[in-house]
CSV table of C-alpha atoms in Angstrom, one decimal:
chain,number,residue,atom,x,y,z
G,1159,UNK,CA,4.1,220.3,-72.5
G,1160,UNK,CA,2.9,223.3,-75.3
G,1161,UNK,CA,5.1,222.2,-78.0
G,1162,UNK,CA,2.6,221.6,-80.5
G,1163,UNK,CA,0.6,225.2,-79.4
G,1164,UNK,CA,1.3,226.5,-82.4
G,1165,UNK,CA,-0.4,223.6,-84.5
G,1166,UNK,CA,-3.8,224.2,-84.4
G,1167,UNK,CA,-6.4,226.4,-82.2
G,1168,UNK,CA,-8.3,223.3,-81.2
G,1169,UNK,CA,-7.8,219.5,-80.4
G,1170,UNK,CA,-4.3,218.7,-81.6
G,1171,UNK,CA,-3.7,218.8,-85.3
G,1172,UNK,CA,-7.9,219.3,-86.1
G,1173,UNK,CA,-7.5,222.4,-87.5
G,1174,UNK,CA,-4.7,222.4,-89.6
G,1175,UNK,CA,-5.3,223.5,-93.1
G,1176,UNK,CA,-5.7,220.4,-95.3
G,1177,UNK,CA,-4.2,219.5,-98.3
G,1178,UNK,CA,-5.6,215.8,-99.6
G,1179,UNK,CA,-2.5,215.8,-101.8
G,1180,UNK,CA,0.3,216.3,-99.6
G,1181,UNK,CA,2.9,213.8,-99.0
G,1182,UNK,CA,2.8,211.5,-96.0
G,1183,UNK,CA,6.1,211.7,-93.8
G,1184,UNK,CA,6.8,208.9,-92.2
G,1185,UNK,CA,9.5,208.1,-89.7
G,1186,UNK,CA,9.8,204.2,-88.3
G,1187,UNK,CA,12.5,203.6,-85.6
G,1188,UNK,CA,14.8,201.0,-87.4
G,1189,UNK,CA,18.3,200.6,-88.2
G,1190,UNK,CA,18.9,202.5,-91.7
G,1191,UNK,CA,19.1,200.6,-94.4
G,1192,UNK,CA,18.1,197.5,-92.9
G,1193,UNK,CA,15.9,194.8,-93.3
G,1194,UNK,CA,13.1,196.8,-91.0
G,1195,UNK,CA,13.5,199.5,-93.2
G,1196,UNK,CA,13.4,197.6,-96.7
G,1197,UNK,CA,9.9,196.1,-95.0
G,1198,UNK,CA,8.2,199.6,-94.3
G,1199,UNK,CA,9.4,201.2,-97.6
G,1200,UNK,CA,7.7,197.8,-99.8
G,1201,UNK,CA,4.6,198.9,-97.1
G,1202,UNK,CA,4.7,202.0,-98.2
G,1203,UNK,CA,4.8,201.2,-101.4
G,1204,UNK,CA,2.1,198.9,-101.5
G,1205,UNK,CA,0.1,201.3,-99.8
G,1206,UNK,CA,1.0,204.0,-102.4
G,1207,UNK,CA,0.0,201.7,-105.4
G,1208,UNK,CA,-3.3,201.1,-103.4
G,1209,UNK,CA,-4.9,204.9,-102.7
G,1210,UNK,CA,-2.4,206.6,-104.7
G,1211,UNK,CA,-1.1,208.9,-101.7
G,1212,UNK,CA,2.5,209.3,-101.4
G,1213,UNK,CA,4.5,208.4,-98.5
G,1214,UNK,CA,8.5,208.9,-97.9
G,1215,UNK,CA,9.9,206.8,-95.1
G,1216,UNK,CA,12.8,207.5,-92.7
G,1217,UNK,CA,14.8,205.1,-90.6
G,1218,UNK,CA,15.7,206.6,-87.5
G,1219,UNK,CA,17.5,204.5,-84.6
G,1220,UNK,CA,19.7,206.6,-83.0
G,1221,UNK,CA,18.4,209.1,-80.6
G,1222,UNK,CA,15.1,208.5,-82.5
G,1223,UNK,CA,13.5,210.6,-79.3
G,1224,UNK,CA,15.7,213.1,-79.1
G,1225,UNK,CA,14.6,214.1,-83.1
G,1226,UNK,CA,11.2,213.7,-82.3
G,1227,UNK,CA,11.3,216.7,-79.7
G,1228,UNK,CA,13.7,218.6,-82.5
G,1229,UNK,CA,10.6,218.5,-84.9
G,1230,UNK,CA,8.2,219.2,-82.4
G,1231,UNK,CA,9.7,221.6,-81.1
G,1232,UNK,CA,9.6,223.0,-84.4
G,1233,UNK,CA,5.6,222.4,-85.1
G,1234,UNK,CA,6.7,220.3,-88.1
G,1235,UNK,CA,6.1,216.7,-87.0
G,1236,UNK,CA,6.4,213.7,-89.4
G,1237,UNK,CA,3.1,212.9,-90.3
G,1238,UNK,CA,2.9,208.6,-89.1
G,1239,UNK,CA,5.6,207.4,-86.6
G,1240,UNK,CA,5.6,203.8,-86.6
G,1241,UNK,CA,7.2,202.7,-82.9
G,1242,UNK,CA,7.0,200.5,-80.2
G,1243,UNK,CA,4.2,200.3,-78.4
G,1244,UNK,CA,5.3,201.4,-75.1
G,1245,UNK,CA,5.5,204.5,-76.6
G,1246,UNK,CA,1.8,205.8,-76.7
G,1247,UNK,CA,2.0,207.5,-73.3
G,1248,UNK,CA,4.9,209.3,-73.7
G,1249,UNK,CA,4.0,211.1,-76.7
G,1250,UNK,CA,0.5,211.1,-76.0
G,1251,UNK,CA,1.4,213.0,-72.6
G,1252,UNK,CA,3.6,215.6,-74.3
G,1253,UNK,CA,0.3,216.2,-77.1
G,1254,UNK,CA,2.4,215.3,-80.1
G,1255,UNK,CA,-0.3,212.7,-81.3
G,1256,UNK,CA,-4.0,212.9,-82.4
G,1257,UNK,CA,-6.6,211.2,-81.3
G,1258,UNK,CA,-7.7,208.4,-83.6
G,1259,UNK,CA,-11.3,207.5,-84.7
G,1260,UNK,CA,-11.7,203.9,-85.4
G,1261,UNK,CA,-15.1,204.8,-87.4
G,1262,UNK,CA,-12.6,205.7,-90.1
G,1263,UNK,CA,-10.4,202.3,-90.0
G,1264,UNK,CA,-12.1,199.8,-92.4
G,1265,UNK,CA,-10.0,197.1,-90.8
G,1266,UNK,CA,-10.9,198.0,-87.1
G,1267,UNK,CA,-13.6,195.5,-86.4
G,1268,UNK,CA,-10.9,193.0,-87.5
G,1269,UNK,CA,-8.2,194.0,-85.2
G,1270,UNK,CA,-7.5,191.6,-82.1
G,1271,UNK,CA,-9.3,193.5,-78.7
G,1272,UNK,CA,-6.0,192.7,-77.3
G,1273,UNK,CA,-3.5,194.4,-79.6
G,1274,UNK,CA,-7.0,197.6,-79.9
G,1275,UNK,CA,-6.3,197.8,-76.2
G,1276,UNK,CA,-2.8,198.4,-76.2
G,1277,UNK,CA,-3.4,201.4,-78.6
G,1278,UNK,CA,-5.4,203.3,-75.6
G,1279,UNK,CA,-4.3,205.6,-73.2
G,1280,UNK,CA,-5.3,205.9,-69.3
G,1281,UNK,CA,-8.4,208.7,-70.5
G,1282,UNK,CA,-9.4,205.8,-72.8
G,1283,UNK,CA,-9.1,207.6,-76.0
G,1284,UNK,CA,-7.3,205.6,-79.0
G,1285,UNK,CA,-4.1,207.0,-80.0
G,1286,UNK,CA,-2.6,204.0,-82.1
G,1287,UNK,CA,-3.9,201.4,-83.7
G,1288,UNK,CA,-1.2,197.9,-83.5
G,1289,UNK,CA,0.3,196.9,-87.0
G,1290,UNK,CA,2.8,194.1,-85.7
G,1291,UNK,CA,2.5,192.1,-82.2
G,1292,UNK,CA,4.6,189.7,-80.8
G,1293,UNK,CA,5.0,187.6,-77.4
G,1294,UNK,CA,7.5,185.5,-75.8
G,1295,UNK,CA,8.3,181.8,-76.0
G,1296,UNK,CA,10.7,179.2,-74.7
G,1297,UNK,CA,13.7,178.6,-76.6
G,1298,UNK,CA,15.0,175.3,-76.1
G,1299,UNK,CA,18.3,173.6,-76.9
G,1300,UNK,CA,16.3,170.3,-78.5
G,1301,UNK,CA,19.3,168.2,-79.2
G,1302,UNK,CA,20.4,168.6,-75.2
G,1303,UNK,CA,16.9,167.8,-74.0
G,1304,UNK,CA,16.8,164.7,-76.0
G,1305,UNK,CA,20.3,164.0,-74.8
G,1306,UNK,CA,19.6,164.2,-71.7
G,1307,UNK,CA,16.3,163.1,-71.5
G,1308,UNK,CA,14.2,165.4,-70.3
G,1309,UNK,CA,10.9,166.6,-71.7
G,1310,UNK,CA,9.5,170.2,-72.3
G,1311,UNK,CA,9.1,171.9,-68.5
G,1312,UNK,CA,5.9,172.2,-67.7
G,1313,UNK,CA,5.9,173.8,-64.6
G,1314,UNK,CA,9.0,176.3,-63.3
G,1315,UNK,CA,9.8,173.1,-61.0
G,1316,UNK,CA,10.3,172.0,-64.6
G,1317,UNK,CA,12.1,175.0,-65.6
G,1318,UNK,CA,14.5,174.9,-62.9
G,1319,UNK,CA,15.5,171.4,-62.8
G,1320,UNK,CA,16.4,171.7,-67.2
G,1321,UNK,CA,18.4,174.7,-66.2
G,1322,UNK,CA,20.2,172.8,-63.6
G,1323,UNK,CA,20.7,169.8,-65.7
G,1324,UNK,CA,22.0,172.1,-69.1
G,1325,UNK,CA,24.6,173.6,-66.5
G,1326,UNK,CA,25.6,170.7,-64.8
G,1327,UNK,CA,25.4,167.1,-67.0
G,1328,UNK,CA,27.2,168.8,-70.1
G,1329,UNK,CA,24.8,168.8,-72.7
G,1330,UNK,CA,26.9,169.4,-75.3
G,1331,UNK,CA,29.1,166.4,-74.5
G,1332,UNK,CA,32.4,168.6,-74.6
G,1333,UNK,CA,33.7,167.6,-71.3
G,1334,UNK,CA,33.6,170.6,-70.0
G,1335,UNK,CA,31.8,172.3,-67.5
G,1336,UNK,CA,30.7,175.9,-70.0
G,1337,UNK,CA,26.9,175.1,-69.8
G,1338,UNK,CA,24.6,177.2,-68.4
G,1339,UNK,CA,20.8,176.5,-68.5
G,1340,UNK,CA,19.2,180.1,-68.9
G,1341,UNK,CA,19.7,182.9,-71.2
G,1342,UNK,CA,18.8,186.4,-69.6
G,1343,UNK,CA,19.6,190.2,-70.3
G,1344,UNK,CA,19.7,191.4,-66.6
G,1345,UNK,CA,21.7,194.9,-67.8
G,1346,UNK,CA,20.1,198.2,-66.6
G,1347,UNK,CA,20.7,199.8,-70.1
G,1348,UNK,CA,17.2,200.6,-71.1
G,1349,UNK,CA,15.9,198.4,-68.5
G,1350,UNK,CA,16.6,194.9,-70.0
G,1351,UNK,CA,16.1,193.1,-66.5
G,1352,UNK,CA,12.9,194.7,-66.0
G,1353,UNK,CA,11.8,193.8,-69.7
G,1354,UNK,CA,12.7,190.4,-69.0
G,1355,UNK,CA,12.0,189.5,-65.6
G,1356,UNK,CA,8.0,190.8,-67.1
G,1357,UNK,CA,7.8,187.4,-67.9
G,1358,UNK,CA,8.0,185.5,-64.7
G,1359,UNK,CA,7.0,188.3,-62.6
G,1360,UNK,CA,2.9,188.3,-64.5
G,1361,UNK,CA,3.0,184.8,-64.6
G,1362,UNK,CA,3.1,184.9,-61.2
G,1363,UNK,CA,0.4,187.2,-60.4
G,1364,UNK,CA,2.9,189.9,-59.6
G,1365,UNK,CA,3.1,193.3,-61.2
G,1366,UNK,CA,4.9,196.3,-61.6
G,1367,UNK,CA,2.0,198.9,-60.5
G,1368,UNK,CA,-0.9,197.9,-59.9
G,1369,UNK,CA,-4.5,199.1,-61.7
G,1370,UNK,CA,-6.5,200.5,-58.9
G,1371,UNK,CA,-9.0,202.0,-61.6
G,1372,UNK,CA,-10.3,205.4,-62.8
G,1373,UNK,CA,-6.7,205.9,-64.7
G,1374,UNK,CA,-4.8,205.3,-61.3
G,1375,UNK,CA,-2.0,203.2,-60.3
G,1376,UNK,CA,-0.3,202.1,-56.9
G,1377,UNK,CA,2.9,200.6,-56.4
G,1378,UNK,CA,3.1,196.3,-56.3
G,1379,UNK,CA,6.6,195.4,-56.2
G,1380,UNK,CA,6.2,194.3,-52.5
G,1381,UNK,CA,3.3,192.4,-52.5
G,1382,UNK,CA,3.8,188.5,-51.6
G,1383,UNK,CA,3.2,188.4,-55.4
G,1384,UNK,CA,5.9,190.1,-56.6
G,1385,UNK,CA,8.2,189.2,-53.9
G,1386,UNK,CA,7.6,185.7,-54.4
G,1387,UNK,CA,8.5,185.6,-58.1
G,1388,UNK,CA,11.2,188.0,-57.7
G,1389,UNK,CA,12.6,185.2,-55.0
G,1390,UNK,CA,12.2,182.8,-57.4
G,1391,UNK,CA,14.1,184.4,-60.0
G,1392,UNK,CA,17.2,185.9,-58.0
G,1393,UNK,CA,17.8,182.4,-56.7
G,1394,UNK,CA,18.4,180.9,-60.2
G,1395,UNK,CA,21.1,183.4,-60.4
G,1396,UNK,CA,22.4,183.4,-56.8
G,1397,UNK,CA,21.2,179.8,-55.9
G,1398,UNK,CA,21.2,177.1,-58.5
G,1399,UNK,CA,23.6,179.9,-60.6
G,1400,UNK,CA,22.0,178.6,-64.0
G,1401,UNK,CA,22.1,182.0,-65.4
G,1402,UNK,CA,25.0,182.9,-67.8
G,1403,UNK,CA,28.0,184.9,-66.3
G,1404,UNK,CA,28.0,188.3,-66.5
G,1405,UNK,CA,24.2,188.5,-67.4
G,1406,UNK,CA,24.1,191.6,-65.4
G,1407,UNK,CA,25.8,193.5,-67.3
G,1408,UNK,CA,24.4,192.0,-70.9
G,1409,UNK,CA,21.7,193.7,-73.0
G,1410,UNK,CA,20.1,191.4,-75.8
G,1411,UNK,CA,23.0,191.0,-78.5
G,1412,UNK,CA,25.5,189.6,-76.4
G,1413,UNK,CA,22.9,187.2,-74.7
G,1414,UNK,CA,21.6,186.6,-78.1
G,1415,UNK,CA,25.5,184.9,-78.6
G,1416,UNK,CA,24.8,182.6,-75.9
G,1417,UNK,CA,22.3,180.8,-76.9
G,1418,UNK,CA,23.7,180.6,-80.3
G,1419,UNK,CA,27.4,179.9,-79.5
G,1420,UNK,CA,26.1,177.1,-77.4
G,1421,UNK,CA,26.7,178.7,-73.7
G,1422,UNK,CA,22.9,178.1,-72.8
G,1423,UNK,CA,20.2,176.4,-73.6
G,1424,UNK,CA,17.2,177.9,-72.8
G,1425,UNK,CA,15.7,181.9,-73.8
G,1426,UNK,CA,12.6,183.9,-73.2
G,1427,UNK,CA,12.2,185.6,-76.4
G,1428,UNK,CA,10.4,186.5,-79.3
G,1429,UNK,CA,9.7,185.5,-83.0
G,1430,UNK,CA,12.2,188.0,-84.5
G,1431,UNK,CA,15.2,185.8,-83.8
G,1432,UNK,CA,13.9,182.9,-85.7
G,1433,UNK,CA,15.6,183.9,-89.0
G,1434,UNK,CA,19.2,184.1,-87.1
G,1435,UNK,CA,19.2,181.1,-85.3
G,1436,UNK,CA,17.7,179.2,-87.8
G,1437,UNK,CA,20.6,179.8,-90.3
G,1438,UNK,CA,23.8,180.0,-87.0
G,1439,UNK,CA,22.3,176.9,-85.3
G,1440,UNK,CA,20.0,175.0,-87.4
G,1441,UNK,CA,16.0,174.5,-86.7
G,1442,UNK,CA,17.0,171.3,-85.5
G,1443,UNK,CA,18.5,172.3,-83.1
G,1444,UNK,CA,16.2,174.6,-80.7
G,1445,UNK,CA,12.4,174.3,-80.5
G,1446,UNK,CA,9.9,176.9,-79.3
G,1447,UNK,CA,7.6,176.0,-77.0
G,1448,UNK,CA,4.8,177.9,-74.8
G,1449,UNK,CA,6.1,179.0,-71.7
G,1450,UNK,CA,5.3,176.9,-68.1
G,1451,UNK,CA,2.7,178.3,-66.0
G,1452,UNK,CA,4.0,180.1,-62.8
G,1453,UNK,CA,1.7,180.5,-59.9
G,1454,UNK,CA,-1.0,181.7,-61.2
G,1455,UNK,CA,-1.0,181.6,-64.9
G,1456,UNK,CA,1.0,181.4,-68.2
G,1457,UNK,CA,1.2,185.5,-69.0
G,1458,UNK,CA,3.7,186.5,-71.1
G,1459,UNK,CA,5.5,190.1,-72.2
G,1460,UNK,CA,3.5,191.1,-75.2
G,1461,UNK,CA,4.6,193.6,-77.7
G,1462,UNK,CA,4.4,195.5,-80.6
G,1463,UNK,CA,5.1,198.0,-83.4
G,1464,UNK,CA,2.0,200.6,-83.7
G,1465,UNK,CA,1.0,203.4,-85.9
G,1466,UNK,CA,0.8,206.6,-84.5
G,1467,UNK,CA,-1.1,209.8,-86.2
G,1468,UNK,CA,0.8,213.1,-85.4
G,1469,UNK,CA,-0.8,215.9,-84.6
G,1470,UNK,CA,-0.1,219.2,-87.3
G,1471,UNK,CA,-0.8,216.7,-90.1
G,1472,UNK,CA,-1.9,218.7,-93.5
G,1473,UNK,CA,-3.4,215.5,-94.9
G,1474,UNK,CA,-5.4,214.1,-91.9
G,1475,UNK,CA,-7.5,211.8,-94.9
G,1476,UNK,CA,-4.4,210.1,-95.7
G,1477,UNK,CA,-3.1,209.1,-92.3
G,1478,UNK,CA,-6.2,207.6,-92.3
G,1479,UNK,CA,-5.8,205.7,-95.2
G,1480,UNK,CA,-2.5,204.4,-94.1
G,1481,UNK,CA,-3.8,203.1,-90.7
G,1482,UNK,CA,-6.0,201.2,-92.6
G,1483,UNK,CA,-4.0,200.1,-95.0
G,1484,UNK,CA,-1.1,198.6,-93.0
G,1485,UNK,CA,-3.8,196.8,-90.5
G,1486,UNK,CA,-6.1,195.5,-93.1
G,1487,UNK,CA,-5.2,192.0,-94.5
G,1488,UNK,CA,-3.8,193.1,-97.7
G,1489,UNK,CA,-1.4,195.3,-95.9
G,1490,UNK,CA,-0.4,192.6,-93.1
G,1491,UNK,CA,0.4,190.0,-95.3
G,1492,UNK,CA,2.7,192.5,-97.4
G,1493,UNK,CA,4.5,193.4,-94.1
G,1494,UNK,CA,4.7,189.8,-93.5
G,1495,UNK,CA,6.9,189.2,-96.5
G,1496,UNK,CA,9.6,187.9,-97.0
G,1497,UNK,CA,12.6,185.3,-94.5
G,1498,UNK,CA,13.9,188.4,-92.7
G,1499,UNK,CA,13.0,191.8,-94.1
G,1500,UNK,CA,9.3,191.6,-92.4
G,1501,UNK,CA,8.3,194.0,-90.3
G,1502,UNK,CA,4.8,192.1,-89.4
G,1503,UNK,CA,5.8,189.5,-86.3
G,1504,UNK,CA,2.5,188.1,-85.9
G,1505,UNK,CA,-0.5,189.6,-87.6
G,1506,UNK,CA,-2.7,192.1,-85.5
G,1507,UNK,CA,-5.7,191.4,-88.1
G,1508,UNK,CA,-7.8,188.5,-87.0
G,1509,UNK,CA,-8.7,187.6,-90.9
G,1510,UNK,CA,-5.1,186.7,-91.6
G,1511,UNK,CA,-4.2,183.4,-90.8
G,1512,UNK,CA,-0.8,183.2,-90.1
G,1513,UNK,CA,-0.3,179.6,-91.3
G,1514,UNK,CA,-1.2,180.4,-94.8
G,1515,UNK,CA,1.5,183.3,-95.1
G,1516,UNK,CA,3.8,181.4,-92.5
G,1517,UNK,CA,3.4,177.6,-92.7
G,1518,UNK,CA,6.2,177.3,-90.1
G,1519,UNK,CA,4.5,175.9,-87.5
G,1520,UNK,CA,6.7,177.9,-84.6
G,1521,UNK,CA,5.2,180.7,-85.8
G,1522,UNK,CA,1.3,179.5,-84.7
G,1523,UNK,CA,3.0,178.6,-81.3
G,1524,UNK,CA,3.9,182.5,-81.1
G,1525,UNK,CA,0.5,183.5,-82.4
G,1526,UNK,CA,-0.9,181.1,-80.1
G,1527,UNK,CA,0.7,182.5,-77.1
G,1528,UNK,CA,0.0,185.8,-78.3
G,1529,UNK,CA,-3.4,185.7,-78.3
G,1530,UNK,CA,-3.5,183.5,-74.6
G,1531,UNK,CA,-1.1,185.0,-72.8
G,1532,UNK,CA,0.1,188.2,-73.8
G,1533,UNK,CA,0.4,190.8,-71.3
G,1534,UNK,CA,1.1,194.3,-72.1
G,1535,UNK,CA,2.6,197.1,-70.2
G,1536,UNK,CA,0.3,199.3,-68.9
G,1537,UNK,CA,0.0,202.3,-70.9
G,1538,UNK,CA,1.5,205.3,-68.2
G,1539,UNK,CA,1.8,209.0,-69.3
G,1540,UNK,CA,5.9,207.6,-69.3
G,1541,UNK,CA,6.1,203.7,-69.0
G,1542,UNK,CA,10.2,204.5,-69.3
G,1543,UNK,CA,10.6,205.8,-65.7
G,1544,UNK,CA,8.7,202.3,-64.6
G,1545,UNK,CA,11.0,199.9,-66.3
G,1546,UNK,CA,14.1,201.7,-65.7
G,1547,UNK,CA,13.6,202.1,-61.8
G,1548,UNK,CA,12.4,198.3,-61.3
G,1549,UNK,CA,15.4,197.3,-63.8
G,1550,UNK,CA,17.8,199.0,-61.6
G,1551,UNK,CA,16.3,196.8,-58.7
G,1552,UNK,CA,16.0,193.3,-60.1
G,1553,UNK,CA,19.6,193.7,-61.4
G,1554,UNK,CA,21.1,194.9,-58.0
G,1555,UNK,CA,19.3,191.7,-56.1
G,1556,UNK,CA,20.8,189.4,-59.0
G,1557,UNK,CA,23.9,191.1,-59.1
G,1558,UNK,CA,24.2,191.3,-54.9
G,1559,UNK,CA,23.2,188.1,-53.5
G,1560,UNK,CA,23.3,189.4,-50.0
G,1561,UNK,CA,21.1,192.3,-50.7
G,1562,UNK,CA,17.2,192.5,-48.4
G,1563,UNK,CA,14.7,191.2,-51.3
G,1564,UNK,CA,12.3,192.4,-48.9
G,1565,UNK,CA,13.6,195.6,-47.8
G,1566,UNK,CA,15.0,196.3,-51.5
G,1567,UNK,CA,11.7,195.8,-53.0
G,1568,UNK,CA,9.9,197.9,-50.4
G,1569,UNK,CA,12.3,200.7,-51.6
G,1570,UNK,CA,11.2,200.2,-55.0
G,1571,UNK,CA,7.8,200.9,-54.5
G,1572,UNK,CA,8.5,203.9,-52.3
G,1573,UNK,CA,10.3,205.2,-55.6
G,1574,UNK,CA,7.5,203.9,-58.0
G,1575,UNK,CA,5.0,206.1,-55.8
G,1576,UNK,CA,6.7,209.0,-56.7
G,1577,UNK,CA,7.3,208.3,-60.5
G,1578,UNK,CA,3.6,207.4,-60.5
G,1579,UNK,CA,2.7,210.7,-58.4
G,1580,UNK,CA,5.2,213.0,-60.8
G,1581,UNK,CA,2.7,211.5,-63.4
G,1582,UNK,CA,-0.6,212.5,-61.7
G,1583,UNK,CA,-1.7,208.7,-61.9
G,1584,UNK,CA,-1.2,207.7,-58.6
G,1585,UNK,CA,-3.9,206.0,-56.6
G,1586,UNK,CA,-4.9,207.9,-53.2
């Protein structure tokens, strides 16, 4: 794509006239006016009182994408995006981002390799630099483990029989059989099953495509890997039927409900629901514990918010400044602020200990898992294509229990080739 061919007669967004006093533009992809937004405007703030550069933010969530072409379609891009993660390959692919020299980052030699790495795209070049990660943990009903005396699963043997016991010995004492023992968004709207089935499918030593080096890819939904943990999964659905009803067609807020209202009693998830649950159900009641290890190791989805630099900038120095800024330790611990507008999960700086900003101790098990287990998406020219094509799948075998796993994950791959070969990143 050429839409930034206007911007600048050499690398994206070097030659653009500078102006070391223009305003920063920034756009973050959060609900307006809410608690995501409060915590990037007291950022931006913070950073404003620091260097003295002006920032003004905008909260986008709807069609956030959609926007983003609008401007650059209009060689006017914001000047800092902060977005997920996933999101580096897309833009990066379409040239609406510039690279990004560390050199100029005071706080990159503090930055955890793992979260540096996620800011890379497949020709190795940094286009983002992480200001917020996160990974997933086990949720766990406490008061219906203790009830029914079982301890934290330590295996998925483990896993399985807890699920089977919160769905069949009532746990909640009601009398009534309502109880399921796993919480899972298995809808195909922006590929929730693929998102969560991540986290048993790595764990196992599966993958979604395979790295077969030099910036290429090759499809590994069929491998005895992936087959095996995608086996796994489908029969807690279709098998021991431990999975809440109508999970295929639930994204995260209604599957958020069931764990809260009391429908199940286990959740892959991350840090941010903390706040909620704590104040609908009580800390007392759920505990968060490091997921079990699956066949070959304890991986986990990791993800993140991260700073993007868009090319066309007139004030290259100051996007600079800000990068720094939020990453450094001063700037983490202000985005950490605060019981629920925070837009700093877990701290991507290594200086900042998150017990001394968060003494919770929940919030180390995250950090802790973070920093053993996360597992990032790979960063493709368009990740999207990937988890919307292997959501489709996984929610078909869960939703069709007489569907070929086999046959239907051989399909997969055939279509993951072609996404992959669309993309020029497919292995020979």
């Amino acid at each position: 794509m050429m839409v930034l061919s206007g911007c600048s007669s050499g690398t994206a967004g070097t030659n653009v006239e500078q102006d070391a006093k223009a305003p920063l533009e920034l756009w973050t992809r959060t609900t307006p006016g809410g608690p995501g937004e409060q915590g990037t405007v007291r950022l931006a703030a913070a950073f404003e009182k620091a260097t003295g550069y002006k920032v003004k933010v905008t909260a986008i969530f709807d069609d956030f994408e959609t926007k983003m072409q609008q401007r650059a379609a209009q060689k006017d891009l914001p000047d800092i995006v902060m977005n997920d993660v996933t999101q580096l390959g897309t833009m990066q692919s379409q040239g609406l981002l510039r690279e990004i020299d560390l050199s100029k980052l005071a706080s990159a030699k503090d930055l955890t390799e793992r979260g540096l790495a996620s800011g890379k795209a497949i020709d190795g070049k940094q286009y983002s630099v992480p200001y917020s990660a996160q990974a997933t943990a086990l949720l766990i009903r406490k008061d219906w483990r203790e009830k029914l005396g079982l301890q934290a699963p330590q295996s998925w043997a483990d896993l399985t029989a807890m699920a089977k016991a919160f769905t069949e010995k009532d746990p909640d004492g009601n009398g009534k059989d309502d109880t399921y023992g796993l919480a899972a968004p298995l809808s195909t709207k922006r590929g929730y099953a693929s998102w969560y089935f991540s986290n048993f499918l790595w764990a196992a030593g599966g993958d979604f495509v395979a790295d077969a080096g030099g910036g290429k890819f090759k499809p590994a939904m069929s491998t005895p890997e992936s087959t095996a943990a995608m086996q796994w999964f489908r029969d807690l659905g279709c098998k021991d039927k431990v999975i809440q009803p109508g999970a295929v067609t639930m994204d995260t807020p209604p599957t958020n409900e069931t764990f809260e209202a009391g429908k199940t009693g286990m959740y892959v998830v991350g840090p941010y629901l903390l706040p909620r649950y704590d104040k609908s159900l009580g800390k007392d009641k759920y505990e968060v514990v490091p997921m079990p290890k699956g066949a070959k190791n304890a991986d986990v989805l990791a993800e993140g918010g991260a700073i993007y630099l868009m090319a066309g900038s007139p004030n290259n120095a100051a996007q600079d400044a800000f990068a720094a800024f939020a990453t450094s330790a001063e700037g983490q611990k202000v985005g950490m602020e605060g019981d629920t507008a925070y837009i700093v999960q877990l701290p991507v700086n290594k200086s900042v200990d998150i017990s001394q900003v968060r003494p919770d101790p929940r919030w180390k098990t995250f950090a802790a898992i973070y920093q053993a287990s996360g597992h990032y998406a790979p960063s493709l020219p368009n990740w999207t294509p990937v988890r919307q094509t292997t959501a489709e799948t996984v929610n078909a075998l869960v939703a069709d229990c007489s569907l070929d796993l086999k046959a239907e994950l051989q399909k997969l791959d055939t279509k993951l080739a072609e996404i992959l070969a669309e993309q020029g990143v497919a292995a020979s």
